[in-house]
PDB file of C-alpha atoms in Angstrom:
ATOM      1  CA  LEU A   5      -1.604  -9.957   5.596  1.00  0.00           C
ATOM      2  CA  SER A   6      -5.281  -9.110   5.922  1.00  0.00           C
ATOM      3  CA  PRO A   7      -6.399  -8.392   9.504  1.00  0.00           C
ATOM      4  CA  PRO A   8     -10.128  -7.778  10.005  1.00  0.00           C
ATOM      5  CA  ARG A   9     -11.307  -4.459   8.668  1.00  0.00           C
ATOM      6  CA  ALA A  10     -11.967  -1.640  11.130  1.00  0.00           C
ATOM      7  CA  PRO A  11     -14.939   0.682  10.728  1.00  0.00           C
ATOM      8  CA  LYS A  12     -14.520   2.981   7.722  1.00  0.00           C
ATOM      9  CA  SER A  13     -14.929   6.291   9.545  1.00  0.00           C
ATOM     10  CA  ILE A  14     -11.745   7.903  10.810  1.00  0.00           C
ATOM     11  CA  PRO A  15     -11.871  10.609  13.475  1.00  0.00           C
ATOM     12  CA  HIS A  16     -11.290  14.104  12.151  1.00  0.00           C
ATOM     13  CA  SER A  17      -9.019  14.903  15.079  1.00  0.00           C
ATOM     14  CA  MET A  18      -5.382  14.152  14.364  1.00  0.00           C
ATOM     15  CA  ALA A  19      -4.848  14.260  18.122  1.00  0.00           C
ATOM     16  CA  ASP A  20      -6.117  10.653  18.214  1.00  0.00           C
ATOM     17  CA  THR A  21      -3.001   9.509  16.332  1.00  0.00           C
ATOM     18  CA  LYS A  22      -0.683   7.528  18.602  1.00  0.00           C
ATOM     19  CA  LEU A  23       1.563   5.920  15.957  1.00  0.00           C
ATOM     20  CA  ILE A  24       2.700   7.283  12.606  1.00  0.00           C
ATOM     21  CA  GLY A  25       4.674   5.367  10.001  1.00  0.00           C
ATOM     22  CA  PHE A  26       6.729   6.589   7.061  1.00  0.00           C
ATOM     23  CA  GLY A  27       7.541   4.200   4.229  1.00  0.00           C
ATOM     24  CA  ASN A  28       6.894   2.939   0.721  1.00  0.00           C
ATOM     25  CA  PRO A  29       3.155   2.418   0.179  1.00  0.00           C
ATOM     26  CA  LEU A  30       2.290  -0.303  -2.316  1.00  0.00           C
ATOM     27  CA  LEU A  31      -1.101  -1.456  -3.500  1.00  0.00           C
ATOM     28  CA  ASP A  32      -1.033  -5.231  -3.178  1.00  0.00           C
ATOM     29  CA  ILE A  33      -3.073  -6.770  -5.976  1.00  0.00           C
ATOM     30  CA  SER A  34      -3.675 -10.325  -4.815  1.00  0.00           C
ATOM     31  CA  ALA A  35      -5.102 -13.091  -6.998  1.00  0.00           C
ATOM     32  CA  VAL A  36      -5.207 -16.861  -7.136  1.00  0.00           C
ATOM     33  CA  VAL A  37      -3.600 -17.682 -10.487  1.00  0.00           C
ATOM     34  CA  GLU A  38      -2.833 -20.583 -12.771  1.00  0.00           C
ATOM     35  CA  GLN A  39       0.700 -21.799 -13.571  1.00  0.00           C
ATOM     36  CA  ASP A  40       0.557 -20.160 -17.015  1.00  0.00           C
ATOM     37  CA  VAL A  41       0.248 -16.719 -15.364  1.00  0.00           C
ATOM     38  CA  LEU A  42       3.376 -17.372 -13.298  1.00  0.00           C
ATOM     39  CA  ASP A  43       5.183 -18.608 -16.414  1.00  0.00           C
ATOM     40  CA  LYS A  44       4.090 -15.618 -18.517  1.00  0.00           C
ATOM     41  CA  TRP A  45       5.653 -13.164 -16.065  1.00  0.00           C
ATOM     42  CA  GLY A  46       8.664 -15.292 -15.089  1.00  0.00           C
ATOM     43  CA  ALA A  47       7.460 -15.492 -11.474  1.00  0.00           C
ATOM     44  CA  LYS A  48       8.387 -18.342  -9.142  1.00  0.00           C
ATOM     45  CA  LEU A  49       6.467 -19.421  -6.069  1.00  0.00           C
ATOM     46  CA  ASN A  50       7.972 -18.448  -2.706  1.00  0.00           C
ATOM     47  CA  ASP A  51       9.932 -15.662  -4.367  1.00  0.00           C
ATOM     48  CA  ALA A  52       9.864 -11.863  -4.365  1.00  0.00           C
ATOM     49  CA  ILE A  53      11.323  -9.698  -7.122  1.00  0.00           C
ATOM     50  CA  LEU A  54      11.371  -6.071  -8.186  1.00  0.00           C
ATOM     51  CA  ALA A  55       9.444  -5.441 -11.387  1.00  0.00           C
ATOM     52  CA  GLU A  56      11.251  -4.892 -14.638  1.00  0.00           C
ATOM     53  CA  ASP A  57       9.811  -3.092 -17.662  1.00  0.00           C
ATOM     54  CA  LYS A  58       8.365  -6.401 -18.901  1.00  0.00           C
ATOM     55  CA  HIS A  59       6.225  -6.610 -15.727  1.00  0.00           C
ATOM     56  CA  LYS A  60       4.611  -3.138 -15.995  1.00  0.00           C
ATOM     57  CA  PRO A  61       1.454  -4.329 -17.837  1.00  0.00           C
ATOM     58  CA  MET A  62       0.945  -7.193 -15.357  1.00  0.00           C
ATOM     59  CA  TYR A  63      -0.912  -5.190 -12.702  1.00  0.00           C
ATOM     60  CA  ALA A  64      -3.746  -3.877 -14.875  1.00  0.00           C
ATOM     61  CA  GLU A  65      -3.906  -7.167 -16.771  1.00  0.00           C
ATOM     62  CA  LEU A  66      -4.191  -9.162 -13.539  1.00  0.00           C
ATOM     63  CA  ALA A  67      -7.014  -6.896 -12.331  1.00  0.00           C
ATOM     64  CA  GLU A  68      -8.865  -7.414 -15.623  1.00  0.00           C
ATOM     65  CA  SER A  69      -8.368 -11.178 -15.941  1.00  0.00           C
ATOM     66  CA  HIS A  70      -8.770 -12.440 -12.340  1.00  0.00           C
ATOM     67  CA  PRO A  71     -10.834 -11.697  -9.252  1.00  0.00           C
ATOM     68  CA  VAL A  72      -8.411  -9.607  -7.182  1.00  0.00           C
ATOM     69  CA  GLU A  73      -8.220  -8.292  -3.651  1.00  0.00           C
ATOM     70  CA  TYR A  74      -6.741  -4.820  -3.149  1.00  0.00           C
ATOM     71  CA  ILE A  75      -4.726  -4.553   0.067  1.00  0.00           C
ATOM     72  CA  ALA A  76      -2.764  -1.624   1.488  1.00  0.00           C
ATOM     73  CA  GLY A  77       0.777  -2.982   1.443  1.00  0.00           C
ATOM     74  CA  GLY A  78       4.454  -2.244   1.765  1.00  0.00           C
ATOM     75  CA  ALA A  79       6.429  -3.376   4.810  1.00  0.00           C
ATOM     76  CA  THR A  80       5.913  -0.295   6.997  1.00  0.00           C
ATOM     77  CA  GLN A  81       2.276   0.141   6.032  1.00  0.00           C
ATOM     78  CA  ASN A  82       1.633  -3.532   6.838  1.00  0.00           C
ATOM     79  CA  SER A  83       3.088  -2.957  10.314  1.00  0.00           C
ATOM     80  CA  ILE A  84       0.922   0.134  10.775  1.00  0.00           C
ATOM     81  CA  ARG A  85      -2.183  -1.834   9.707  1.00  0.00           C
ATOM     82  CA  VAL A  86      -1.441  -4.533  12.291  1.00  0.00           C
ATOM     83  CA  ALA A  87      -0.930  -1.885  14.994  1.00  0.00           C
ATOM     84  CA  GLN A  88      -4.221  -0.252  13.960  1.00  0.00           C
ATOM     85  CA  TRP A  89      -5.980  -3.605  14.210  1.00  0.00           C
ATOM     86  CA  VAL A  90      -4.565  -4.101  17.734  1.00  0.00           C
ATOM     87  CA  MET A  91      -5.400  -0.543  18.845  1.00  0.00           C
ATOM     88  CA  GLY A  92      -8.927  -0.775  17.465  1.00  0.00           C
ATOM     89  CA  LYS A  93     -10.013   2.864  17.417  1.00  0.00           C
ATOM     90  CA  PRO A  94      -9.946   4.143  13.811  1.00  0.00           C
ATOM     91  CA  GLY A  95      -7.376   6.892  13.333  1.00  0.00           C
ATOM     92  CA  SER A  96      -5.074   5.669  16.114  1.00  0.00           C
ATOM     93  CA  THR A  97      -2.437   5.245  13.416  1.00  0.00           C
ATOM     94  CA  ALA A  98      -1.352   7.231  10.387  1.00  0.00           C
ATOM     95  CA  PHE A  99       0.829   6.382   7.415  1.00  0.00           C
ATOM     96  CA  VAL A 100       2.822   8.750   5.204  1.00  0.00           C
ATOM     97  CA  GLY A 101       4.348   7.936   1.830  1.00  0.00           C
ATOM     98  CA  CYS A 102       3.970   8.758  -1.858  1.00  0.00           C
ATOM     99  CA  VAL A 103       1.370   7.395  -4.285  1.00  0.00           C
ATOM    100  CA  GLY A 104       0.373   8.417  -7.791  1.00  0.00           C
ATOM    101  CA  LYS A 105      -2.654  10.513  -8.691  1.00  0.00           C
ATOM    102  CA  ASP A 106      -4.344   7.546 -10.311  1.00  0.00           C
ATOM    103  CA  GLN A 107      -6.922   4.807  -9.890  1.00  0.00           C
ATOM    104  CA  PHE A 108      -4.509   2.513  -8.015  1.00  0.00           C
ATOM    105  CA  GLY A 109      -3.655   5.375  -5.632  1.00  0.00           C
ATOM    106  CA  ASP A 110      -7.361   5.834  -4.937  1.00  0.00           C
ATOM    107  CA  LYS A 111      -7.761   2.090  -4.290  1.00  0.00           C
ATOM    108  CA  LEU A 112      -4.741   2.110  -1.964  1.00  0.00           C
ATOM    109  CA  GLU A 113      -6.086   5.034   0.044  1.00  0.00           C
ATOM    110  CA  GLN A 114      -9.509   3.384   0.242  1.00  0.00           C
ATOM    111  CA  ALA A 115      -7.943   0.112   1.474  1.00  0.00           C
ATOM    112  CA  ALA A 116      -5.809   1.843   4.140  1.00  0.00           C
ATOM    113  CA  ARG A 117      -8.718   3.954   5.389  1.00  0.00           C
ATOM    114  CA  GLY A 118     -10.909   0.851   5.347  1.00  0.00           C
ATOM    115  CA  ASP A 119      -8.443  -0.644   7.822  1.00  0.00           C
ATOM    116  CA  GLY A 120      -8.805   2.437  10.056  1.00  0.00           C
ATOM    117  CA  VAL A 121      -5.428   3.959   9.118  1.00  0.00           C
ATOM    118  CA  ASN A 122      -5.249   7.709   8.467  1.00  0.00           C
ATOM    119  CA  ALA A 123      -3.561   7.631   5.056  1.00  0.00           C
ATOM    120  CA  ALA A 124      -1.763  10.950   4.591  1.00  0.00           C
ATOM    121  CA  TYR A 125      -0.218  10.272   1.189  1.00  0.00           C
ATOM    122  CA  MET A 126       1.693  12.679  -0.975  1.00  0.00           C
ATOM    123  CA  LYS A 127       0.161  12.330  -4.461  1.00  0.00           C
ATOM    124  CA  HIS A 128       2.626  12.500  -7.324  1.00  0.00           C
ATOM    125  CA  PRO A 129       1.044  13.980 -10.444  1.00  0.00           C
ATOM    126  CA  GLU A 130       3.118  12.031 -13.002  1.00  0.00           C
ATOM    127  CA  THR A 131       4.400   8.784 -11.483  1.00  0.00           C
ATOM    128  CA  PRO A 132       1.988   5.869 -11.029  1.00  0.00           C
ATOM    129  CA  THR A 133       1.223   4.316  -7.649  1.00  0.00           C
ATOM    130  CA  GLY A 134       3.554   1.554  -6.519  1.00  0.00           C
ATOM    131  CA  THR A 135       2.020  -1.897  -6.839  1.00  0.00           C
ATOM    132  CA  CYS A 136       2.825  -5.434  -5.825  1.00  0.00           C
ATOM    133  CA  ALA A 137       1.343  -8.407  -7.655  1.00  0.00           C
ATOM    134  CA  VAL A 138       0.644 -11.181  -5.164  1.00  0.00           C
ATOM    135  CA  LEU A 139       0.306 -14.297  -7.309  1.00  0.00           C
ATOM    136  CA  VAL A 140      -1.112 -17.150  -5.236  1.00  0.00           C
ATOM    137  CA  LYS A 141      -1.094 -20.788  -6.351  1.00  0.00           C
ATOM    138  CA  GLY A 142      -1.625 -23.811  -4.130  1.00  0.00           C
ATOM    139  CA  GLY A 143      -1.231 -21.826  -0.902  1.00  0.00           C
ATOM    140  CA  GLU A 144       2.146 -20.411  -1.978  1.00  0.00           C
ATOM    141  CA  ARG A 145       2.809 -16.980  -3.425  1.00  0.00           C
ATOM    142  CA  SER A 146       5.073 -14.962  -5.652  1.00  0.00           C
ATOM    143  CA  LEU A 147       5.528 -11.217  -5.207  1.00  0.00           C
ATOM    144  CA  VAL A 148       6.412  -8.796  -8.012  1.00  0.00           C
ATOM    145  CA  ALA A 149       6.865  -5.257  -6.645  1.00  0.00           C
ATOM    146  CA  ASN A 150       6.913  -2.088  -8.728  1.00  0.00           C
ATOM    147  CA  LEU A 151       7.924   0.732  -6.348  1.00  0.00           C
ATOM    148  CA  SER A 152       7.175   3.545  -8.801  1.00  0.00           C
ATOM    149  CA  ALA A 153       5.728   6.559  -6.893  1.00  0.00           C
ATOM    150  CA  ALA A 154       6.772   5.050  -3.552  1.00  0.00           C
ATOM    151  CA  ASN A 155      10.277   6.219  -4.502  1.00  0.00           C
ATOM    152  CA  CYS A 156       9.159   9.820  -5.086  1.00  0.00           C
ATOM    153  CA  TYR A 157       8.472  11.107  -1.561  1.00  0.00           C
ATOM    154  CA  GLU A 158       9.557  14.733  -1.070  1.00  0.00           C
ATOM    155  CA  ILE A 159      10.550  16.567   2.111  1.00  0.00           C
ATOM    156  CA  SER A 160       8.129  19.369   1.217  1.00  0.00           C
ATOM    157  CA  HIS A 161       5.230  17.003   2.021  1.00  0.00           C
ATOM    158  CA  TYR A 162       6.765  16.191   5.404  1.00  0.00           C
ATOM    159  CA  GLU A 163       6.989  19.911   6.142  1.00  0.00           C
ATOM    160  CA  THR A 164       3.255  20.545   5.564  1.00  0.00           C
ATOM    161  CA  ALA A 165       1.053  21.538   8.492  1.00  0.00           C
ATOM    162  CA  GLU A 166      -0.985  18.302   8.159  1.00  0.00           C
ATOM    163  CA  ILE A 167       2.034  16.014   8.512  1.00  0.00           C
ATOM    164  CA  GLN A 168       3.610  18.103  11.250  1.00  0.00           C
ATOM    165  CA  GLU A 169       0.352  17.928  13.235  1.00  0.00           C
ATOM    166  CA  LEU A 170       0.342  14.118  12.881  1.00  0.00           C
ATOM    167  CA  VAL A 171       4.000  13.856  13.925  1.00  0.00           C
ATOM    168  CA  THR A 172       3.422  16.132  16.928  1.00  0.00           C
ATOM    169  CA  ALA A 173       0.369  14.143  18.048  1.00  0.00           C
ATOM    170  CA  ALA A 174       2.044  10.733  17.715  1.00  0.00           C
ATOM    171  CA  ASN A 175       3.740   9.025  20.628  1.00  0.00           C
ATOM    172  CA  ILE A 176       5.700   6.763  18.265  1.00  0.00           C
ATOM    173  CA  VAL A 177       7.207   7.451  14.830  1.00  0.00           C
ATOM    174  CA  TYR A 178       7.982   4.279  12.847  1.00  0.00           C
ATOM    175  CA  CYS A 179      10.139   4.305   9.728  1.00  0.00           C
TER     176      CYS A 179
END
């Protein structure tokens, strides 16, 4: 799911936010791969699985061995990105969830903001950002999701002034 990118600047006023989503943010790492890559990781086309320990090295390895596209993903965040695309004005939407304080978290925030979404992530200091390998072959795909930090959201982040201002400004809250 890659709608056209909105302008990169997001208004500083949270009052522009009309829709806010809460969910599990994942950095989709999408690559066209060969059959041997699918076989190596036990992935099947037209399938989606949760990562096991054996899959953990896949994400960095995929980024090193193939041209990849980084996409802000996760079901709720995908819906927010589509709504942002429809609404047009950057910052009309916001998304809240937990990412790691790491390179993949930075890439995820950059991708979401590049789509015009106000990414208001909680950043977990120890748990890595959730990722989803999108392995594409012959127009079909296999998804391998590692939720990781997406499972670490804390109520204390929700209670911050920044998130409360977003929630107050929004006309719609989507979870």
